[in-house]
Amino acid sequence: MKNVLIVGAGSAGKHVLKEITENGHKYDYNVIGFLDADSSKHGHKIDDYKILDHHDNINEYINKFDINEVIVATTEINHQGLNKIYDNLKVFDKNIEIKVLPTVEELLKGEPYTKQLREVQVEDLLGRESIQINNENINKYINNKRVLVTGAAGSIGSELCRQIVKHDPKKLIILDINENDLYFLKLFLERHYDIEINFEIANIREKSKLEFIFKEYKPDLVYHAAAHKHVPLMEKNIEEAVKNNVFGSKNLLDLADKYQVEKFVLISTDKAVNPTNVMGATKRLSEIILENINKDSKTKYMAVRFGNVLGSNGSVVPLFKSLIKEGKDLTVTHEDVTRYFMTIPEAAQLVLEAGYIGQGGEVFVLDMGEPIKIMDLAEKMIELSGLRVGKDIDIKITGLRPGEKLYEELLYDVNSCQKTENDKIYISQIRREDLDLKSGLREMDKCLDRFDRINLKKQLKKLVKTYKEAEYNN
């Protein structure tokens, strides 16, 4: 039988205790008592179970009662508080499990609290405080609209679709080149939502197919999430990055203007800020094209930048999980490399909020909190798996890859950013470049026809003045 401490002597903690005591045959738990931050509760009891102390003093009770598991039964402890509990428990030789309650949304499903308890995930320890969005305004904005999402089978695109359908659009058009993941998204959406959903397999490079889609569905809103995003691969395949991220995006931007879309939201990246790699430079160029077309269009165009997304396709978290599961060493490019992170739902919420707020021409950025060291992330993921760094699994330093930054920049100038009605969302004040954009894009197109990678990169640098190749690659 496991000796258990419950952190949180509020309603959630009481529900957990009730479930354990009333259905004891289901659980191998011996509840020792509660820990709670409210000192006025200390010494009191809940159904004969004592509220012992503040959870900051958890180590004293781990030793005293030989605790095997800690249940964090409160939504009031943020990721910093959870980190503190987690770090306190690391000093013990034995593996002490930590379980947490899910999100408020999951709790509202009405299942027993203990059924919804889950192990601590890396997102719990590294996540930021959740952003608050105005669902009422977003509902008015999306309700009864025809909405097109490109890159809909990807991590961000699919989450956008899952959130958009909650606001009762008139029609949702989901577009992607990946038919397998599009099919699974189709099954999920049709199973859970009773609205008209149209599925289009298409390549954003093929303007004729896109033209058919715009003519057929006449979207009011477009969320453009389709892109090539893998930095090292795009360094080696500049022509693919340009075809997709630049000319594919331009196809959509032009058609949105032609078919008088209300609003167009481009999903961008923090790597577009002073880019040091091809991927970031092509995303910055797509922003420049957007800014240019916005000046003379009835459509309101805007871009949303954010950093790395925890758990997204191609991100470091699923890669680390896979390696740990296989018992293989983790690799980190540099011991000091840091990145900004956010969760997939947060990213999608920001995009929706920006779409509502935007009046055309903005580049939105999110206050993403403090950057996270990838080395710390690797260590925490190993430890959360019940393994020991350096004993069970090593972390190897491989050196920065081509085009990779040691630190990501989020904004051009934090002090010059314009605030919005959401205190986590800012408008980046970007210096507009005086460019001969049409001529530059024509030259890039010629380079693509000749498969001329050298001059293609030169043209990219001409159009994106802030693009400087990384000097530190070791």
Short mmCIF file of C-alpha atoms in Angstrom, two decimals:
data_model
loop_
_atom_site.label_atom_id
_atom_site.label_comp_id
_atom_site.label_asym_id
_atom_site.label_seq_id
_atom_site.Cartn_x
_atom_site.Cartn_y
_atom_site.Cartn_z
CA MET A 1 0.00 0.00 0.00
CA LYS A 2 1.27 3.48 -0.92
CA ASN A 3 1.58 6.17 1.74
CA VAL A 4 0.11 9.31 0.18
CA LEU A 5 0.16 13.04 0.96
CA ILE A 6 -2.51 15.27 -0.58
CA VAL A 7 -1.38 18.81 -1.39
CA GLY A 8 -4.39 21.12 -1.23
CA ALA A 9 -7.02 21.03 1.50
CA GLY A 10 -9.69 22.78 -0.56
CA SER A 11 -12.66 21.35 -2.43
CA ALA A 12 -10.53 19.40 -4.91
CA GLY A 13 -8.50 17.80 -2.10
CA LYS A 14 -11.71 16.86 -0.29
CA HIS A 15 -13.08 15.25 -3.46
CA VAL A 16 -9.89 13.23 -3.91
CA LEU A 17 -10.02 12.05 -0.28
CA LYS A 18 -13.70 11.13 -0.60
CA GLU A 19 -13.09 9.11 -3.74
CA ILE A 20 -10.17 7.25 -2.11
CA THR A 21 -11.97 6.49 1.16
CA GLU A 22 -15.31 5.52 -0.41
CA ASN A 23 -13.77 3.33 -3.10
CA GLY A 24 -10.76 2.03 -1.23
CA HIS A 25 -10.83 -1.30 -3.04
CA LYS A 26 -9.88 0.50 -6.27
CA TYR A 27 -6.85 2.27 -4.87
CA ASP A 28 -3.76 1.01 -3.12
CA TYR A 29 -3.54 4.24 -1.07
CA ASN A 30 -3.00 5.00 2.60
CA VAL A 31 -3.72 8.72 3.00
CA ILE A 32 -1.42 10.24 5.65
CA GLY A 33 -2.83 13.76 5.57
CA PHE A 34 -2.89 17.11 3.81
CA LEU A 35 -0.45 19.94 3.12
CA ASP A 36 -1.81 23.39 2.34
CA ALA A 37 -0.44 26.92 1.83
CA ASP A 38 -3.17 28.42 4.06
CA SER A 39 -1.68 28.46 7.58
CA SER A 40 -5.13 29.02 9.13
CA LYS A 41 -6.03 25.45 8.13
CA HIS A 42 -3.00 23.85 9.78
CA GLY A 43 -3.91 21.56 12.67
CA HIS A 44 -7.50 21.15 11.51
CA LYS A 45 -8.87 17.92 10.10
CA ILE A 46 -10.86 16.76 7.10
CA ASP A 47 -12.70 13.54 7.99
CA ASP A 48 -10.09 12.64 10.61
CA TYR A 49 -7.20 13.39 8.23
CA LYS A 50 -4.98 16.17 9.57
CA ILE A 51 -3.88 19.26 7.63
CA LEU A 52 -0.25 19.03 8.64
CA ASP A 53 1.72 21.97 7.26
CA HIS A 54 2.65 24.14 4.27
CA HIS A 55 3.66 22.17 1.18
CA ASP A 56 7.04 23.97 1.20
CA ASN A 57 7.90 21.72 4.17
CA ILE A 58 7.01 18.52 2.33
CA ASN A 59 10.42 16.87 2.83
CA GLU A 60 9.92 16.62 6.60
CA TYR A 61 6.82 14.47 6.08
CA ILE A 62 8.32 12.38 3.28
CA ASN A 63 10.88 11.08 5.79
CA LYS A 64 8.57 10.90 8.77
CA PHE A 65 5.83 8.86 7.08
CA ASP A 66 7.80 7.09 4.33
CA ILE A 67 5.69 8.72 1.61
CA ASN A 68 5.51 6.97 -1.77
CA GLU A 69 3.22 9.32 -3.66
CA VAL A 70 2.16 12.97 -3.60
CA ILE A 71 -1.18 14.04 -5.09
CA VAL A 72 -1.35 17.74 -5.98
CA ALA A 73 -5.10 18.31 -5.67
CA THR A 74 -5.33 22.03 -6.28
CA THR A 75 -5.35 24.23 -9.35
CA GLU A 76 -3.95 27.13 -7.30
CA ILE A 77 -0.34 25.91 -7.48
CA ASN A 78 1.27 27.29 -10.63
CA HIS A 79 4.16 25.71 -12.51
CA GLN A 80 6.69 27.46 -10.25
CA GLY A 81 5.07 25.96 -7.15
CA LEU A 82 4.95 22.56 -8.80
CA ASN A 83 8.60 22.89 -9.75
CA LYS A 84 9.45 23.60 -6.11
CA ILE A 85 7.66 20.45 -4.91
CA TYR A 86 9.31 18.46 -7.68
CA ASP A 87 12.79 19.78 -6.83
CA ASN A 88 12.25 19.06 -3.11
CA LEU A 89 11.46 15.43 -3.86
CA LYS A 90 14.55 14.96 -6.06
CA VAL A 91 16.83 14.79 -2.99
CA PHE A 92 15.45 11.39 -1.99
CA ASP A 93 17.02 8.18 -3.24
CA LYS A 94 13.68 6.51 -3.85
CA ASN A 95 11.33 7.40 -6.70
CA ILE A 96 8.39 9.37 -5.26
CA GLU A 97 5.51 9.67 -7.71
CA ILE A 98 3.70 12.97 -8.17
CA LYS A 99 0.21 13.10 -9.60
CA VAL A 100 -1.69 16.25 -10.51
CA LEU A 101 -5.22 17.25 -11.39
CA PRO A 102 -5.91 18.04 -15.04
CA THR A 103 -7.02 21.39 -16.39
CA VAL A 104 -10.29 23.01 -15.35
CA GLU A 105 -11.75 22.07 -18.75
CA GLU A 106 -11.01 18.41 -18.14
CA LEU A 107 -12.41 18.59 -14.60
CA LEU A 108 -15.68 19.94 -15.97
CA LYS A 109 -16.22 16.63 -17.77
CA GLY A 110 -17.56 15.43 -14.43
CA GLU A 111 -15.52 12.26 -13.99
CA PRO A 112 -14.27 11.33 -10.50
CA TYR A 113 -11.23 13.36 -9.48
CA THR A 114 -9.07 10.31 -8.93
CA LYS A 115 -9.91 8.97 -12.37
CA GLN A 116 -8.53 12.17 -13.85
CA LEU A 117 -5.32 12.26 -11.81
CA ARG A 118 -2.29 11.95 -14.04
CA GLU A 119 1.47 11.89 -13.73
CA VAL A 120 3.35 15.18 -13.85
CA GLN A 121 4.31 16.11 -17.39
CA VAL A 122 7.15 18.34 -18.50
CA GLU A 123 4.56 20.91 -19.60
CA ASP A 124 3.44 21.23 -15.96
CA LEU A 125 6.95 22.17 -14.86
CA LEU A 126 7.94 24.38 -17.78
CA GLY A 127 4.62 25.96 -18.68
CA ARG A 128 3.83 29.62 -18.19
CA GLU A 129 0.83 31.16 -16.52
CA SER A 130 -2.09 30.68 -18.90
CA ILE A 131 -3.10 33.61 -21.03
CA GLN A 132 -6.66 34.84 -20.67
CA ILE A 133 -8.60 35.36 -23.88
CA ASN A 134 -11.95 37.01 -24.47
CA ASN A 135 -14.05 34.06 -25.62
CA GLU A 136 -17.15 36.22 -25.99
CA ASN A 137 -15.44 38.48 -28.52
CA ILE A 138 -13.87 35.55 -30.35
CA ASN A 139 -17.27 33.88 -30.51
CA LYS A 140 -18.81 36.98 -32.13
CA TYR A 141 -15.88 37.13 -34.53
CA ILE A 142 -16.00 33.48 -35.69
CA ASN A 143 -19.69 32.64 -35.26
CA ASN A 144 -21.46 32.00 -38.58
CA LYS A 145 -18.27 32.70 -40.59
CA ARG A 146 -16.67 30.55 -43.27
CA VAL A 147 -13.18 29.76 -41.96
CA LEU A 148 -10.24 28.30 -43.90
CA VAL A 149 -7.26 26.78 -42.04
CA THR A 150 -4.15 25.80 -44.01
CA GLY A 151 -1.67 23.34 -42.55
CA ALA A 152 -4.68 22.00 -40.70
CA ALA A 153 -3.19 18.56 -40.06
CA GLY A 154 -0.19 19.98 -38.18
CA SER A 155 0.11 20.62 -34.47
CA ILE A 156 -0.97 24.28 -34.53
CA GLY A 157 -3.38 23.94 -37.44
CA SER A 158 -5.28 21.02 -35.92
CA GLU A 159 -5.56 22.76 -32.54
CA LEU A 160 -6.86 25.87 -34.32
CA CYS A 161 -9.53 23.70 -35.93
CA ARG A 162 -10.47 22.13 -32.59
CA GLN A 163 -10.87 25.57 -31.02
CA ILE A 164 -12.59 27.23 -33.99
CA VAL A 165 -15.39 24.65 -34.10
CA LYS A 166 -16.31 25.54 -30.51
CA HIS A 167 -17.33 29.01 -31.74
CA ASP A 168 -19.91 27.71 -34.25
CA PRO A 169 -18.53 28.82 -37.61
CA LYS A 170 -20.87 28.56 -40.58
CA LYS A 171 -18.36 26.35 -42.33
CA LEU A 172 -14.83 25.11 -41.60
CA ILE A 173 -12.52 24.33 -44.52
CA ILE A 174 -9.42 22.41 -43.47
CA LEU A 175 -6.58 22.17 -45.95
CA ASP A 176 -3.36 20.15 -45.87
CA ILE A 177 -1.10 18.08 -48.12
CA ASN A 178 -0.83 15.32 -45.47
CA GLU A 179 -3.83 13.10 -46.18
CA ASN A 180 -3.28 10.67 -43.29
CA ASP A 181 -3.29 13.23 -40.48
CA LEU A 182 -6.06 15.15 -42.26
CA TYR A 183 -8.15 11.98 -42.23
CA PHE A 184 -7.68 11.48 -38.48
CA LEU A 185 -8.57 15.12 -37.83
CA LYS A 186 -11.67 14.61 -39.98
CA LEU A 187 -12.74 11.63 -37.87
CA PHE A 188 -12.26 13.57 -34.63
CA LEU A 189 -14.10 16.70 -35.72
CA GLU A 190 -17.04 14.85 -37.29
CA ARG A 191 -17.39 12.67 -34.20
CA HIS A 192 -17.55 15.62 -31.80
CA TYR A 193 -19.07 18.54 -33.70
CA ASP A 194 -22.22 18.94 -35.76
CA ILE A 195 -21.14 21.65 -38.20
CA GLU A 196 -20.27 21.66 -41.89
CA ILE A 197 -16.62 20.70 -42.30
CA ASN A 198 -14.93 20.46 -45.69
CA PHE A 199 -11.63 18.67 -46.19
CA GLU A 200 -9.27 19.66 -49.00
CA ILE A 201 -5.98 17.92 -49.81
CA ALA A 202 -3.92 20.61 -51.49
CA ASN A 203 -0.42 21.99 -51.88
CA ILE A 204 -0.26 25.74 -51.21
CA ARG A 205 2.28 26.03 -54.05
CA GLU A 206 -0.46 25.13 -56.58
CA LYS A 207 -2.33 28.38 -57.09
CA SER A 208 -4.93 26.88 -59.43
CA LYS A 209 -6.13 24.44 -56.75
CA LEU A 210 -6.15 27.22 -54.15
CA GLU A 211 -8.14 29.42 -56.54
CA PHE A 212 -10.75 26.67 -56.86
CA ILE A 213 -10.99 26.43 -53.05
CA PHE A 214 -11.42 30.20 -52.58
CA LYS A 215 -13.99 30.35 -55.38
CA GLU A 216 -15.88 27.31 -54.08
CA TYR A 217 -16.03 28.16 -50.37
CA LYS A 218 -15.60 31.96 -50.29
CA PRO A 219 -13.89 32.03 -46.85
CA ASP A 220 -14.45 35.02 -44.57
CA LEU A 221 -11.42 34.24 -42.38
CA VAL A 222 -8.13 32.54 -43.25
CA TYR A 223 -5.62 31.10 -40.76
CA HIS A 224 -2.44 30.22 -42.60
CA ALA A 225 -0.41 27.64 -40.63
CA ALA A 226 1.12 25.68 -43.53
CA ALA A 227 4.91 26.05 -43.65
CA HIS A 228 8.25 24.29 -43.67
CA LYS A 229 9.65 24.86 -40.16
CA HIS A 230 12.64 22.56 -39.61
CA VAL A 231 15.71 24.81 -39.39
CA PRO A 232 18.58 22.41 -40.35
CA LEU A 233 16.58 20.81 -43.18
CA MET A 234 15.69 24.18 -44.66
CA GLU A 235 19.37 25.22 -44.54
CA LYS A 236 20.08 22.31 -46.88
CA ASN A 237 16.93 22.81 -48.98
CA ILE A 238 16.56 26.56 -49.45
CA GLU A 239 14.51 26.13 -52.64
CA GLU A 240 11.84 24.17 -50.75
CA ALA A 241 11.66 26.79 -47.99
CA VAL A 242 11.26 29.57 -50.57
CA LYS A 243 8.67 27.68 -52.65
CA ASN A 244 6.54 26.89 -49.62
CA ASN A 245 7.05 29.67 -47.08
CA VAL A 246 7.37 32.53 -49.58
CA PHE A 247 5.54 31.70 -52.80
CA GLY A 248 2.99 29.37 -51.21
CA SER A 249 2.13 32.10 -48.71
CA LYS A 250 2.00 34.69 -51.51
CA ASN A 251 -0.53 32.54 -53.38
CA LEU A 252 -2.82 32.61 -50.36
CA LEU A 253 -2.25 36.31 -49.66
CA ASP A 254 -3.10 37.23 -53.27
CA LEU A 255 -6.23 35.08 -53.34
CA ALA A 256 -7.44 36.46 -50.02
CA ASP A 257 -7.29 39.92 -51.59
CA LYS A 258 -8.95 38.80 -54.83
CA TYR A 259 -11.84 37.05 -53.06
CA GLN A 260 -12.21 39.79 -50.44
CA VAL A 261 -11.53 37.72 -47.33
CA GLU A 262 -12.33 39.71 -44.15
CA LYS A 263 -9.20 38.81 -42.20
CA PHE A 264 -6.05 36.82 -42.92
CA VAL A 265 -3.82 35.60 -40.08
CA LEU A 266 -0.32 34.36 -40.90
CA ILE A 267 1.31 32.02 -38.38
CA SER A 268 4.90 33.23 -38.03
CA THR A 269 7.80 32.51 -35.69
CA ASP A 270 10.28 34.17 -33.36
CA LYS A 271 12.94 32.93 -35.81
CA ALA A 272 11.77 35.70 -38.17
CA VAL A 273 13.32 38.21 -35.75
CA ASN A 274 16.81 39.11 -37.01
CA PRO A 275 16.92 35.72 -38.77
CA THR A 276 20.12 33.69 -38.85
CA ASN A 277 18.72 30.84 -40.91
CA VAL A 278 16.81 30.20 -44.12
CA MET A 279 13.62 29.16 -42.38
CA GLY A 280 13.43 32.34 -40.30
CA ALA A 281 14.32 34.52 -43.29
CA THR A 282 11.60 32.99 -45.47
CA LYS A 283 9.04 33.51 -42.71
CA ARG A 284 10.17 37.14 -42.35
CA LEU A 285 9.81 37.58 -46.11
CA SER A 286 6.26 36.21 -45.95
CA GLU A 287 5.57 38.87 -43.29
CA ILE A 288 7.00 41.57 -45.58
CA ILE A 289 4.77 40.42 -48.45
CA LEU A 290 1.80 40.48 -46.07
CA GLU A 291 2.62 44.02 -44.91
CA ASN A 292 2.95 45.14 -48.52
CA ILE A 293 -0.37 43.71 -49.74
CA ASN A 294 -2.21 44.94 -46.64
CA LYS A 295 -1.59 48.58 -47.65
CA ASP A 296 -3.92 48.47 -50.67
CA SER A 297 -6.35 45.68 -49.79
CA LYS A 298 -9.79 45.61 -48.20
CA THR A 299 -8.68 42.41 -46.45
CA LYS A 300 -7.11 42.93 -43.02
CA TYR A 301 -3.83 41.01 -42.91
CA MET A 302 -1.83 40.29 -39.76
CA ALA A 303 0.90 37.94 -38.53
CA VAL A 304 1.32 36.20 -35.17
CA ARG A 305 4.77 35.24 -33.91
CA PHE A 306 5.49 32.80 -31.15
CA GLY A 307 8.32 30.58 -30.03
CA ASN A 308 8.68 26.82 -29.78
CA VAL A 309 5.58 24.84 -28.99
CA LEU A 310 5.74 22.05 -26.42
CA GLY A 311 4.78 18.74 -28.00
CA SER A 312 4.39 20.02 -31.55
CA ASN A 313 5.49 17.97 -34.56
CA GLY A 314 9.26 18.18 -34.89
CA SER A 315 9.79 19.83 -31.51
CA VAL A 316 12.34 18.70 -28.96
CA VAL A 317 9.86 17.28 -26.40
CA PRO A 318 8.50 14.33 -28.45
CA LEU A 319 12.05 13.66 -29.68
CA PHE A 320 13.37 13.46 -26.12
CA LYS A 321 10.42 11.28 -25.06
CA SER A 322 11.14 8.85 -27.87
CA LEU A 323 14.86 8.63 -27.03
CA ILE A 324 14.18 8.14 -23.30
CA LYS A 325 11.67 5.38 -24.07
CA GLU A 326 14.35 3.62 -26.15
CA GLY A 327 16.94 4.12 -23.39
CA LYS A 328 19.16 6.20 -25.66
CA ASP A 329 21.24 9.22 -24.67
CA LEU A 330 19.80 12.69 -25.28
CA THR A 331 21.66 15.22 -27.40
CA VAL A 332 21.72 18.97 -26.77
CA THR A 333 23.49 21.30 -29.19
CA HIS A 334 24.99 23.58 -26.50
CA GLU A 335 24.86 23.54 -22.70
CA ASP A 336 23.62 27.17 -22.66
CA VAL A 337 21.15 27.05 -25.55
CA THR A 338 17.75 28.48 -24.55
CA ARG A 339 14.34 28.67 -26.20
CA TYR A 340 10.97 30.23 -25.50
CA PHE A 341 8.18 27.70 -25.12
CA MET A 342 4.41 27.73 -25.03
CA THR A 343 1.74 25.03 -25.16
CA ILE A 344 -0.20 24.15 -28.30
CA PRO A 345 -3.55 25.40 -26.89
CA GLU A 346 -1.90 28.68 -25.85
CA ALA A 347 -0.51 29.18 -29.34
CA ALA A 348 -3.91 28.57 -30.92
CA GLN A 349 -5.65 30.88 -28.43
CA LEU A 350 -3.20 33.66 -29.23
CA VAL A 351 -3.84 33.29 -32.94
CA LEU A 352 -7.62 33.51 -32.42
CA GLU A 353 -7.29 36.50 -30.11
CA ALA A 354 -4.99 38.27 -32.56
CA GLY A 355 -7.44 37.62 -35.36
CA TYR A 356 -10.14 39.38 -33.37
CA ILE A 357 -7.95 42.30 -32.27
CA GLY A 358 -6.14 42.90 -35.56
CA GLN A 359 -7.13 45.77 -37.84
CA GLY A 360 -4.58 45.07 -40.55
CA GLY A 361 -0.80 45.28 -40.87
CA GLU A 362 0.12 44.15 -37.35
CA VAL A 363 2.78 41.65 -36.32
CA PHE A 364 1.59 40.30 -32.98
CA VAL A 365 3.93 38.78 -30.39
CA LEU A 366 3.26 37.07 -27.08
CA ASP A 367 4.83 37.79 -23.73
CA MET A 368 6.25 34.29 -23.39
CA GLY A 369 7.90 34.73 -20.02
CA GLU A 370 11.43 33.54 -19.42
CA PRO A 371 13.35 31.39 -21.91
CA ILE A 372 14.07 27.80 -20.89
CA LYS A 373 17.45 26.07 -21.04
CA ILE A 374 17.24 22.97 -23.21
CA MET A 375 19.70 21.28 -20.84
CA ASP A 376 17.24 21.80 -17.96
CA LEU A 377 14.44 20.45 -20.12
CA ALA A 378 16.45 17.32 -20.94
CA GLU A 379 17.32 16.71 -17.27
CA LYS A 380 13.71 17.13 -16.11
CA MET A 381 12.38 14.78 -18.77
CA ILE A 382 14.86 12.07 -17.78
CA GLU A 383 13.97 12.47 -14.09
CA LEU A 384 10.21 12.47 -14.79
CA SER A 385 10.73 9.08 -16.43
CA GLY A 386 12.10 7.74 -13.13
CA LEU A 387 15.65 7.63 -14.48
CA ARG A 388 18.88 9.32 -13.39
CA VAL A 389 20.94 11.71 -15.46
CA GLY A 390 24.47 10.41 -15.98
CA LYS A 391 23.65 6.96 -14.61
CA ASP A 392 20.73 5.64 -16.66
CA ILE A 393 20.83 8.15 -19.52
CA ASP A 394 23.53 10.66 -20.51
CA ILE A 395 23.14 14.06 -22.13
CA LYS A 396 25.66 14.70 -24.91
CA ILE A 397 26.65 18.11 -26.31
CA THR A 398 26.81 18.04 -30.13
CA GLY A 399 27.47 21.68 -31.12
CA LEU A 400 25.12 24.21 -32.69
CA ARG A 401 23.71 23.20 -36.08
CA PRO A 402 23.87 25.37 -39.24
CA GLY A 403 21.60 28.38 -38.86
CA GLU A 404 20.88 27.73 -35.18
CA LYS A 405 20.98 30.51 -32.59
CA LEU A 406 22.22 30.11 -29.03
CA TYR A 407 19.41 32.39 -27.84
CA GLU A 408 16.16 33.21 -29.64
CA GLU A 409 15.00 36.81 -29.83
CA LEU A 410 11.27 37.34 -29.49
CA LEU A 411 10.86 41.03 -30.28
CA TYR A 412 12.81 43.65 -32.17
CA ASP A 413 12.64 46.07 -29.25
CA VAL A 414 10.61 45.18 -26.18
CA ASN A 415 10.37 48.81 -25.07
CA SER A 416 8.86 49.96 -28.35
CA CYS A 417 6.11 47.34 -28.49
CA GLN A 418 2.54 48.55 -28.50
CA LYS A 419 0.15 47.09 -25.92
CA THR A 420 -3.22 45.56 -26.81
CA GLU A 421 -6.33 44.88 -24.75
CA ASN A 422 -4.74 41.56 -23.74
CA ASP A 423 -1.75 42.20 -21.44
CA LYS A 424 0.07 39.15 -22.82
CA ILE A 425 -0.23 40.23 -26.46
CA TYR A 426 1.82 43.02 -28.04
CA ILE A 427 2.21 44.58 -31.46
CA SER A 428 5.82 44.62 -32.59
CA GLN A 429 6.90 47.95 -34.06
CA ILE A 430 8.93 46.80 -37.04
CA ARG A 431 10.88 49.10 -39.31
CA ARG A 432 9.42 48.87 -42.81
CA GLU A 433 12.01 48.35 -45.51
CA ASP A 434 11.93 50.26 -48.80
CA LEU A 435 12.13 47.32 -51.22
CA ASP A 436 11.49 46.59 -54.85
CA LEU A 437 9.53 43.54 -53.76
CA LYS A 438 8.08 42.56 -57.14
CA SER A 439 11.47 42.64 -58.84
CA GLY A 440 13.11 40.73 -55.98
CA LEU A 441 10.47 37.99 -56.05
CA ARG A 442 10.82 37.69 -59.84
CA GLU A 443 14.56 37.14 -59.42
CA MET A 444 13.92 34.50 -56.75
CA ASP A 445 11.51 32.74 -59.11
CA LYS A 446 14.18 32.69 -61.83
CA CYS A 447 16.67 31.20 -59.35
CA LEU A 448 14.16 28.47 -58.56
CA ASP A 449 13.76 27.68 -62.27
CA ARG A 450 17.56 27.38 -62.61
CA PHE A 451 17.92 25.53 -59.31
CA ASP A 452 20.45 28.23 -58.36
CA ARG A 453 20.79 27.94 -54.58
CA ILE A 454 23.66 30.43 -54.27
CA ASN A 455 21.86 33.33 -55.94
CA LEU A 456 18.57 32.33 -54.33
CA LYS A 457 20.15 32.94 -50.93
CA LYS A 458 21.64 36.23 -52.15
CA GLN A 459 18.18 37.39 -53.25
CA LEU A 460 16.72 36.33 -49.91
CA LYS A 461 19.33 38.47 -48.13
CA LYS A 462 18.51 41.44 -50.39
CA LEU A 463 14.84 41.29 -49.48
CA VAL A 464 15.33 40.47 -45.80
CA LYS A 465 17.87 43.08 -44.69
CA THR A 466 18.07 41.68 -41.15
CA TYR A 467 19.06 38.18 -42.35
CA LYS A 468 22.60 37.45 -41.17
CA GLU A 469 23.86 33.88 -41.28
CA ALA A 470 24.90 32.51 -37.90
CA GLU A 471 28.63 32.79 -37.26
CA TYR A 472 28.62 30.32 -34.34
CA ASN A 473 28.01 26.84 -35.66
CA ASN A 474 30.17 24.69 -33.33
#
